Tab-separated table of C-alpha atoms and ligand atoms in Angstrom:
chain	number	residue	atom	x	y	z
A	1	MET	CA	3.504	8.550	-18.251
A	2	ASN	CA	4.889	8.493	-14.698
A	3	ILE	CA	7.701	5.957	-14.760
A	4	GLY	CA	9.883	4.588	-11.957
A	5	ILE	CA	13.359	3.531	-13.151
A	6	THR	CA	15.714	1.403	-11.102
A	7	CYS	CA	19.270	0.590	-12.130
A	8	TYR	CA	22.736	0.139	-10.709
A	9	PRO	CA	23.974	3.692	-10.260
A	10	ILE	CA	27.645	2.803	-10.625
A	11	TYR	CA	29.935	2.779	-13.695
A	12	GLY	CA	28.542	0.164	-16.105
A	13	GLY	CA	26.542	-0.280	-19.267
A	14	SER	CA	23.146	-1.081	-17.752
A	15	GLY	CA	23.238	2.020	-15.523
A	16	VAL	CA	24.267	4.161	-18.502
A	17	VAL	CA	21.424	2.871	-20.673
A	18	ALA	CA	18.834	3.247	-17.880
A	19	THR	CA	19.948	6.788	-17.082
A	20	GLU	CA	20.126	7.941	-20.687
A	21	LEU	CA	16.701	6.395	-21.288
A	22	GLY	CA	15.251	8.246	-18.293
A	23	LYS	CA	16.766	11.525	-19.455
A	24	ALA	CA	15.450	11.032	-23.002
A	25	LEU	CA	11.964	10.121	-21.718
A	26	ALA	CA	11.948	13.212	-19.493
A	27	ARG	CA	12.809	15.376	-22.500
A	28	ARG	CA	9.808	13.796	-24.242
A	29	GLY	CA	7.512	14.924	-21.421
A	30	HIS	CA	7.345	11.876	-19.145
A	31	GLN	CA	7.847	12.159	-15.383
A	32	ILE	CA	10.810	9.999	-14.463
A	33	HIS	CA	11.515	8.784	-10.920
A	34	PHE	CA	14.918	7.153	-10.433
A	35	ILE	CA	14.893	4.822	-7.437
A	36	SER	CA	18.283	3.555	-6.263
A	37	TYR	CA	20.749	3.651	-3.380
A	38	GLN	CA	22.762	6.406	-5.038
A	39	MET	CA	22.341	8.986	-7.775
A	40	PRO	CA	23.163	7.236	-11.105
A	41	PHE	CA	26.572	8.454	-12.255
A	42	ARG	CA	25.326	9.809	-15.580
A	43	LEU	CA	22.413	11.655	-13.935
A	44	ASP	CA	24.137	14.993	-13.895
A	45	ALA	CA	21.043	17.098	-13.189
A	46	VAL	CA	17.673	16.556	-11.552
A	47	THR	CA	15.445	18.683	-13.796
A	48	ASP	CA	11.722	19.422	-14.144
A	49	ASN	CA	10.693	15.931	-15.142
A	50	ILE	CA	13.396	14.000	-13.311
A	51	PHE	CA	13.258	13.003	-9.657
A	52	PHE	CA	15.650	10.925	-7.600
A	53	HIS	CA	14.539	8.808	-4.621
A	54	GLU	CA	17.293	7.347	-2.511
A	55	VAL	CA	16.768	3.929	-0.994
A	56	GLY	CA	17.801	4.194	2.640
A	57	VAL	CA	20.369	1.662	3.779
A	58	ARG	CA	20.376	1.528	7.575
A	59	SER	CA	22.210	-0.897	9.765
A	60	TYR	CA	20.482	-2.779	12.555
A	61	PRO	CA	22.410	-5.048	14.913
A	62	ILE	CA	20.296	-8.036	13.863
A	63	PHE	CA	21.153	-7.715	10.167
A	64	GLN	CA	24.529	-9.105	9.302
A	65	TYR	CA	23.670	-8.194	5.703
A	66	HIS	CA	21.279	-5.327	5.090
A	67	PRO	CA	18.244	-6.515	3.059
A	68	TYR	CA	18.631	-3.897	0.310
A	69	SER	CA	16.158	-5.619	-2.013
A	70	LEU	CA	13.385	-5.258	0.576
A	71	ALA	CA	14.235	-1.619	1.258
A	72	LEU	CA	14.100	-1.099	-2.512
A	73	SER	CA	10.628	-2.709	-2.710
A	74	SER	CA	9.373	-0.464	0.096
A	75	THR	CA	10.734	2.649	-1.603
A	76	MET	CA	9.153	1.570	-4.897
A	77	VAL	CA	5.776	1.194	-3.144
A	78	ASP	CA	6.149	4.585	-1.525
A	79	VAL	CA	7.162	6.375	-4.739
A	80	ALA	CA	4.448	4.593	-6.772
A	81	ARG	CA	1.750	5.664	-4.323
A	82	TYR	CA	2.789	9.264	-3.785
A	83	HIS	CA	3.800	9.997	-7.371
A	84	ALA	CA	1.079	7.915	-9.054
A	85	LEU	CA	3.493	5.771	-11.053
A	86	ASP	CA	2.065	4.029	-14.108
A	87	LEU	CA	4.923	1.593	-14.479
A	88	LEU	CA	8.183	0.387	-12.960
A	89	HIS	CA	11.042	-0.176	-15.395
A	90	VAL	CA	13.935	-2.078	-13.850
A	91	HIS	CA	17.331	-2.670	-15.411
A	92	TYR	CA	19.193	-5.839	-14.424
A	93	ALA	CA	17.218	-8.792	-13.120
A	94	ILE	CA	18.917	-9.163	-9.756
A	95	PRO	CA	17.625	-7.869	-7.413
A	96	HIS	CA	15.727	-5.115	-9.231
A	97	ALA	CA	13.116	-7.249	-10.995
A	98	THR	CA	12.524	-9.271	-7.837
A	99	SER	CA	12.070	-6.141	-5.729
A	100	ALA	CA	9.742	-4.602	-8.312
A	101	ILE	CA	7.529	-7.693	-8.433
A	102	LEU	CA	7.154	-7.628	-4.676
A	103	ALA	CA	6.325	-3.885	-4.841
A	104	ARG	CA	3.812	-4.496	-7.631
A	105	ASP	CA	2.074	-7.199	-5.587
A	106	ILE	CA	1.889	-4.965	-2.506
A	107	LEU	CA	0.456	-2.150	-4.630
A	108	HIS	CA	-2.063	-4.565	-6.146
A	109	ASP	CA	-3.336	-5.359	-2.640
A	110	GLN	CA	-3.770	-1.610	-2.168
A	111	GLY	CA	-5.845	-1.370	-5.365
A	112	MET	CA	-3.122	0.034	-7.653
A	113	THR	CA	-1.968	-1.464	-10.934
A	114	VAL	CA	1.713	-0.763	-11.554
A	115	PRO	CA	3.153	-3.219	-14.090
A	116	VAL	CA	6.839	-4.143	-14.156
A	117	VAL	CA	9.038	-4.022	-17.249
A	118	THR	CA	12.390	-5.769	-16.807
A	119	THR	CA	15.304	-5.080	-19.145
A	120	LEU	CA	17.972	-7.771	-19.263
A	121	HIS	CA	21.462	-6.444	-19.904
A	122	GLY	CA	23.860	-9.336	-19.905
A	123	THR	CA	25.698	-10.492	-16.844
A	124	ASP	CA	22.370	-10.702	-14.982
A	125	ILE	CA	21.680	-13.630	-17.343
A	126	THR	CA	25.022	-14.956	-18.496
A	127	ILE	CA	27.055	-14.912	-15.287
A	128	VAL	CA	25.260	-13.844	-12.110
A	129	GLY	CA	21.875	-15.208	-13.171
A	130	GLN	CA	23.169	-18.696	-13.893
A	131	ASP	CA	24.792	-18.996	-10.463
A	132	PRO	CA	22.740	-21.717	-8.729
A	133	THR	CA	22.279	-19.343	-5.765
A	134	PHE	CA	20.211	-17.033	-7.945
A	135	ALA	CA	18.900	-19.074	-10.889
A	136	PRO	CA	15.409	-19.912	-9.510
A	137	VAL	CA	14.878	-16.291	-8.434
A	138	VAL	CA	15.996	-14.977	-11.831
A	139	THR	CA	13.658	-17.386	-13.642
A	140	HIS	CA	10.737	-16.407	-11.436
A	141	SER	CA	11.469	-12.696	-11.742
A	142	ILE	CA	11.585	-12.866	-15.536
A	143	ASN	CA	8.416	-14.954	-15.767
A	144	ALA	CA	6.544	-12.766	-13.276
A	145	SER	CA	7.442	-9.475	-14.994
A	146	ASP	CA	4.663	-7.911	-17.052
A	147	GLY	CA	7.087	-7.171	-19.866
A	148	VAL	CA	10.655	-8.241	-20.576
A	149	THR	CA	13.139	-6.698	-22.980
A	150	ALA	CA	16.660	-7.767	-23.926
A	151	VAL	CA	19.288	-5.520	-25.455
A	152	SER	CA	20.154	-7.938	-28.286
A	153	ASP	CA	18.863	-10.978	-30.049
A	154	ALA	CA	21.844	-12.945	-28.701
A	155	LEU	CA	20.836	-12.155	-25.116
A	156	ARG	CA	17.223	-13.044	-25.865
A	157	ARG	CA	18.332	-16.458	-27.213
A	158	GLU	CA	20.660	-17.007	-24.260
A	159	THR	CA	17.837	-16.224	-21.820
A	160	TYR	CA	15.527	-18.760	-23.459
A	161	GLU	CA	18.298	-21.376	-23.476
A	162	ALA	CA	19.449	-20.867	-19.880
A	163	PHE	CA	16.153	-20.354	-18.050
A	164	GLY	CA	12.678	-21.830	-18.140
A	165	VAL	CA	11.241	-18.629	-19.557
A	166	ASN	CA	7.750	-18.985	-20.974
A	167	GLY	CA	6.786	-15.462	-22.076
A	168	ASP	CA	7.774	-13.193	-24.899
A	169	ILE	CA	11.028	-11.233	-24.730
A	170	GLN	CA	11.129	-8.095	-26.834
A	171	VAL	CA	14.489	-7.049	-28.263
A	172	ILE	CA	15.076	-3.300	-27.937
A	173	PRO	CA	18.710	-2.491	-28.708
A	174	ASN	CA	20.772	0.036	-26.801
A	175	PHE	CA	21.060	3.538	-28.168
A	176	ILE	CA	23.238	6.621	-28.002
A	177	ASN	CA	22.840	10.338	-28.102
A	178	THR	CA	24.635	10.931	-31.394
A	179	GLU	CA	25.282	14.602	-30.655
A	180	GLN	CA	26.934	13.857	-27.349
A	181	PHE	CA	28.849	10.962	-28.899
A	182	SER	CA	30.451	12.526	-31.925
A	183	ARG	CA	34.013	13.314	-32.850
A	184	ARG	CA	35.003	16.673	-31.465
A	185	LEU	CA	38.132	18.634	-30.844
A	186	GLY	CA	39.794	16.189	-28.471
A	187	CYS	CA	41.301	16.822	-25.084
A	188	GLY	CA	44.979	17.652	-24.845
A	189	ILE	CA	46.075	14.071	-24.056
A	190	ARG	CA	47.311	13.310	-27.533
A	191	ARG	CA	49.748	16.213	-27.574
A	192	HIS	CA	51.507	15.081	-24.371
A	193	PHE	CA	51.071	11.359	-24.716
A	194	CYS	CA	52.036	10.965	-28.382
A	195	PRO	CA	54.947	13.385	-28.897
A	196	GLY	CA	56.170	11.357	-31.865
A	197	GLY	CA	52.781	11.363	-33.610
A	198	GLU	CA	51.969	7.815	-32.483
A	199	LYS	CA	48.488	6.399	-33.059
A	200	VAL	CA	46.152	5.762	-30.090
A	201	LEU	CA	44.563	2.416	-29.266
A	202	VAL	CA	41.786	2.699	-26.673
A	203	HIS	CA	39.891	0.256	-24.450
A	204	VAL	CA	36.981	1.246	-22.210
A	205	SER	CA	35.489	-1.159	-19.670
A	206	ASN	CA	34.805	-1.902	-16.044
A	207	PHE	CA	37.796	-4.273	-15.959
A	208	ARG	CA	35.820	-7.359	-14.993
A	209	THR	CA	37.224	-10.779	-15.917
A	210	VAL	CA	34.706	-11.053	-18.765
A	211	LYS	CA	36.409	-8.108	-20.507
A	212	ASN	CA	39.675	-10.036	-21.087
A	213	THR	CA	41.783	-6.948	-20.361
A	214	PRO	CA	45.027	-9.006	-20.315
A	215	HIS	CA	44.346	-9.652	-24.022
A	216	VAL	CA	44.277	-5.892	-24.643
A	217	VAL	CA	47.740	-5.554	-23.113
A	218	GLN	CA	49.072	-8.624	-24.943
A	219	VAL	CA	47.826	-7.349	-28.311
A	220	PHE	CA	49.388	-3.974	-27.557
A	221	LYS	CA	52.734	-5.618	-26.762
A	222	ARG	CA	52.601	-7.504	-30.075
A	223	LEU	CA	51.875	-4.269	-31.946
A	224	ARG	CA	54.871	-2.561	-30.318
A	225	ASP	CA	57.055	-5.609	-31.083
A	226	ARG	CA	56.041	-5.314	-34.737
A	227	GLY	CA	57.227	-1.693	-34.679
A	228	VAL	CA	53.767	-0.126	-34.942
A	229	PRO	CA	54.039	3.386	-33.439
A	230	VAL	CA	51.118	3.232	-31.016
A	231	LYS	CA	50.134	4.175	-27.459
A	232	LEU	CA	47.399	2.593	-25.334
A	233	LEU	CA	44.699	4.383	-23.341
A	234	LEU	CA	42.860	2.276	-20.752
A	235	VAL	CA	39.674	3.886	-19.488
A	236	GLY	CA	37.601	2.632	-16.553
A	237	ASP	CA	38.273	0.768	-13.360
A	238	GLY	CA	37.453	-2.566	-11.802
A	239	PRO	CA	38.803	-5.793	-10.335
A	240	GLU	CA	41.287	-6.577	-13.146
A	241	ARG	CA	42.795	-3.121	-13.396
A	242	ALA	CA	45.719	-3.706	-11.024
A	243	GLY	CA	46.534	-6.969	-12.844
A	244	ALA	CA	46.498	-5.148	-16.181
A	245	GLU	CA	48.907	-2.597	-14.782
A	246	ARG	CA	51.238	-5.346	-13.523
A	247	LEU	CA	51.114	-7.008	-16.930
A	248	THR	CA	52.128	-3.792	-18.730
A	249	ARG	CA	55.179	-3.650	-16.433
A	250	ALA	CA	56.018	-7.335	-16.882
A	251	LEU	CA	55.820	-6.977	-20.659
A	252	GLY	CA	57.890	-3.781	-20.651
A	253	VAL	CA	55.235	-1.551	-22.242
A	254	TYR	CA	54.158	0.457	-19.173
A	255	ALA	CA	55.729	3.684	-20.471
A	256	HIS	CA	53.450	3.572	-23.492
A	257	VAL	CA	50.209	2.988	-21.574
A	258	ARG	CA	48.058	5.535	-19.748
A	259	PHE	CA	45.501	4.345	-17.188
A	260	LEU	CA	42.852	7.066	-17.071
A	261	GLY	CA	40.442	5.525	-14.542
A	262	LYS	CA	36.724	6.251	-14.673
A	263	GLN	CA	35.973	9.075	-17.059
A	264	ASP	CA	32.732	10.711	-17.971
A	265	PRO	CA	32.024	11.877	-20.568
A	266	ILE	CA	34.334	9.723	-22.602
A	267	ALA	CA	33.595	11.295	-25.993
A	268	ASP	CA	36.615	13.598	-25.467
A	269	ILE	CA	38.891	10.600	-25.059
A	270	LEU	CA	37.335	8.662	-27.920
A	271	SER	CA	37.861	11.750	-30.070
A	272	VAL	CA	41.649	11.443	-29.754
A	273	SER	CA	41.595	7.682	-30.390
A	274	ASP	CA	42.288	5.838	-33.633
A	275	VAL	CA	41.116	2.284	-32.884
A	276	PHE	CA	38.951	0.804	-30.107
A	277	ILE	CA	39.576	-2.756	-28.905
A	278	LEU	CA	37.127	-5.033	-27.035
A	279	PRO	CA	38.301	-8.661	-26.764
A	280	SER	CA	35.565	-9.665	-24.234
A	281	ALA	CA	34.614	-13.259	-23.511
A	282	PHE	CA	30.990	-12.138	-23.723
A	283	GLU	CA	29.070	-8.958	-24.459
A	284	SER	CA	25.316	-8.986	-24.658
A	285	PHE	CA	25.562	-5.809	-26.719
A	286	GLY	CA	28.816	-3.872	-26.294
A	287	LEU	CA	27.652	-0.318	-25.633
A	288	ALA	CA	31.252	0.856	-25.265
A	289	ALA	CA	31.943	-0.279	-28.853
A	290	LEU	CA	28.858	1.557	-30.111
A	291	GLU	CA	29.955	4.748	-28.316
A	292	ALA	CA	33.346	4.475	-30.016
A	293	MET	CA	31.736	3.928	-33.419
A	294	ALA	CA	29.515	6.980	-32.912
A	295	CYS	CA	32.688	9.002	-32.295
A	296	GLY	CA	34.142	7.731	-35.570
A	297	VAL	CA	36.527	5.206	-34.026
A	298	PRO	CA	36.700	1.849	-35.864
A	299	VAL	CA	36.413	-1.141	-33.516
A	300	VAL	CA	38.121	-4.525	-33.243
A	301	CYS	CA	35.938	-6.848	-31.150
A	302	SER	CA	35.346	-10.485	-30.282
A	303	ASP	CA	32.886	-12.246	-32.531
A	304	ILE	CA	30.605	-13.194	-29.643
A	305	GLY	CA	27.241	-12.394	-28.043
A	306	GLY	CA	25.549	-9.270	-29.348
A	307	LEU	CA	28.726	-7.694	-30.823
A	308	PRO	CA	28.137	-9.136	-34.316
A	309	GLU	CA	24.671	-7.492	-34.272
A	310	VAL	CA	26.310	-4.123	-33.643
A	311	VAL	CA	29.424	-4.459	-35.814
A	312	ARG	CA	28.759	-6.898	-38.690
A	313	GLY	CA	27.810	-5.215	-41.944
A	314	SER	CA	28.627	-1.756	-40.568
A	315	GLY	CA	31.917	-1.378	-42.431
A	316	GLY	CA	33.136	0.264	-39.225
A	317	GLY	CA	34.849	-2.590	-37.435
A	318	PHE	CA	36.382	-6.054	-37.462
A	319	LEU	CA	35.206	-9.125	-35.566
A	320	CYS	CA	37.853	-11.611	-34.436
A	321	PRO	CA	37.458	-15.140	-33.068
A	322	LEU	CA	37.360	-15.081	-29.268
A	323	GLY	CA	40.866	-15.271	-27.777
A	324	ASP	CA	42.633	-15.243	-31.176
A	325	LEU	CA	45.344	-12.733	-30.325
A	326	ASP	CA	46.979	-13.049	-33.762
A	327	ALA	CA	43.737	-12.022	-35.454
A	328	PHE	CA	43.257	-9.119	-33.023
A	329	THR	CA	46.841	-7.963	-33.621
A	330	ASP	CA	46.607	-8.283	-37.428
A	331	ARG	CA	43.318	-6.372	-37.657
A	332	THR	CA	44.410	-3.626	-35.262
A	333	ALA	CA	47.753	-3.222	-37.057
A	334	GLN	CA	45.975	-3.044	-40.402
A	335	LEU	CA	43.780	-0.191	-39.132
A	336	LEU	CA	46.617	1.670	-37.430
A	337	GLN	CA	48.952	1.475	-40.431
A	338	ASP	CA	46.550	2.159	-43.279
A	339	ASP	CA	45.303	5.742	-42.899
A	340	SER	CA	42.888	5.612	-45.791
A	341	LEU	CA	41.294	2.341	-44.621
A	342	ARG	CA	41.005	3.703	-41.074
A	343	MET	CA	39.387	6.932	-42.240
A	344	GLN	CA	36.949	5.062	-44.461
A	345	MET	CA	35.999	2.717	-41.600
A	346	ALA	CA	35.753	5.616	-39.147
A	347	ALA	CA	33.172	7.322	-41.378
A	348	ALA	CA	31.274	4.047	-41.854
A	349	ALA	CA	31.252	3.427	-38.078
A	350	ARG	CA	29.745	6.847	-37.388
A	351	ALA	CA	27.168	6.502	-40.177
A	352	HIS	CA	26.104	3.048	-38.940
A	353	ALA	CA	25.709	4.238	-35.337
A	354	VAL	CA	23.597	7.193	-36.433
A	355	ARG	CA	21.471	5.156	-38.837
A	356	HIS	CA	20.633	2.287	-36.497
A	357	TYR	CA	21.163	3.334	-32.890
A	358	LYS	CA	20.276	6.966	-32.442
A	359	GLU	CA	18.197	7.830	-29.400
A	360	GLU	CA	15.335	9.217	-31.498
A	361	ALA	CA	14.871	5.832	-33.185
A	362	ILE	CA	15.058	3.579	-30.119
A	363	VAL	CA	13.372	5.515	-27.285
A	364	PRO	CA	9.950	5.458	-29.043
A	365	GLN	CA	10.234	1.651	-29.075
A	366	TYR	CA	10.290	1.731	-25.266
A	367	GLU	CA	7.352	4.151	-25.203
A	368	ARG	CA	5.275	1.845	-27.425
A	369	TYR	CA	6.217	-1.141	-25.305
A	370	TYR	CA	5.269	0.640	-22.056
A	371	LEU	CA	1.836	1.499	-23.472
A	372	GLU	CA	1.299	-2.087	-24.596
A	373	VAL	CA	2.303	-3.540	-21.215
A	374	TYR	CA	0.287	-0.913	-19.332
A	375	ALA	CA	-2.846	-1.568	-21.421
A	376	THR	CA	-2.625	-5.336	-20.890
A	377	ALA	CA	-2.014	-5.025	-17.141
A	378	THR	CA	-4.851	-2.565	-16.546
A	379	ALA	CA	-7.276	-4.621	-18.668
A	380	THR	CA	-6.338	-7.750	-16.703
A	381	ALA	CA	-6.794	-5.900	-13.396
A	382	ARG	CA	-10.212	-4.591	-14.481
A	383	GLY	CA	-11.193	-8.127	-15.471
A	384	HIS	CA	-10.155	-9.478	-12.057
A	385	ARG	CA	-12.052	-6.749	-10.230
A	386	SER	CA	-15.231	-7.390	-12.190
A	387	GLY	CA	-14.835	-11.116	-11.453
A	388	ARG	CA	-14.169	-12.135	-15.085
B	401	GMT	O1	29.758	-4.966	-19.177
B	401	GMT	C1	29.541	-5.012	-17.971
B	401	GMT	O2	30.139	-5.760	-17.212
B	401	GMT	C2	28.488	-4.102	-17.410
B	401	GMT	C3	27.163	-4.594	-17.774
B	401	GMT	C4	26.103	-3.921	-16.986
B	401	GMT	O3	25.110	-4.573	-16.785
B	401	GMT	O4	26.235	-2.794	-16.543
B	401	GMT	O5	27.022	-4.410	-19.191
B	401	GMT	C5	26.082	-5.183	-19.862
B	401	GMT	O6	25.066	-4.282	-20.278
B	401	GMT	C6	25.463	-3.323	-21.258
B	401	GMT	C7	24.289	-2.401	-21.548
B	401	GMT	O7	23.192	-3.095	-22.043
B	401	GMT	C8	25.950	-4.041	-22.526
B	401	GMT	O8	26.365	-3.097	-23.504
B	401	GMT	C9	27.133	-4.949	-22.169
B	401	GMT	O9	27.489	-5.696	-23.313
B	401	GMT	C10	26.730	-5.901	-21.047
B	401	GMT	N1	27.922	-6.635	-20.599
B	401	GMT	C11	28.070	-7.950	-20.787
B	401	GMT	O10	27.255	-8.653	-21.376
B	401	GMT	C12	29.338	-8.516	-20.266
């Protein structure tokens, strides 16, 4: 199929999933057209079946704020017409689904049927989407999409509860390339950073408030106070990063923490890590935790959102009540201090990720869904044209 994919190109889970999906679909013979204001950060190469179309952002004196969503719709129309797109797949409801619906309607007036599949990722529903400024637009965009997927059952439920959604939402979980995400000979960090053979605790996020990064630092401080020989790697960047840095200084643990900023690929860093921690207030899925598990790193996560779907029953991680720093500290300490338990859970984490979330198992679910949505949309369009 010829598929247009739109996502946020910056560091973040939805952009990662969209880009990896596009790359996997291209390897399976589909023509993939990424449409965004910037090359997605994981799109390292534009190859035979992968194209990138930049949405122009120009400034005109009359626009105080440039109407990006309209420029995106126009680019979608243009790409759909000149590359004969069969379908638009947008990741994140705002504004991508809204722009795609407008593009689809314009194309319909020009005699083309290009259905829209919207994938909900999390904050588009749980935080941004429920802001009264956006809520009616989000509801409309979900209802007007030809197909809607959510990355977990928890997010699907949340979407039904929070919005007046009337159609079906298909759950297609996130996936990983299990070759790319596997334990390998790690980078040299451990040698320099852990001269005394300390263990490594790692956290990867975009440092938004929802990630509860202060809890990571507080748990780390408690571990050090208990005498656990451990260092902390913080990977990623975002609004709470400076605050996290200040907190490490205030708590006197700065010397034992390394802020690595945005890193890609992160498998090298995960490969030198012993335990991954994710104390988020919400995660629709928790792709970062799955990536750690695939690299054989046991996880300690909040028991919220889609994380139980990823972690529970895997034998590769612990779930702790949200905000319960004692539980987080106990579980992390247990893993760091008991080598045989950690190794057993590391193997279970990897096995679970491979069994349930490998690319080869999940990408065909998208392909089947595209065909279903495409068949329904074209049959409906034929019916309309023949006056039925
Ligand atoms: O976690 C973020 O803040 C980034 C966000 C995004 O949309 O890029 O991530 C969301 O989508 C990821 C991919 O589906 C999920 O793994 C994350 O759990 C989800 N984040 C939240 O729900 C907070």
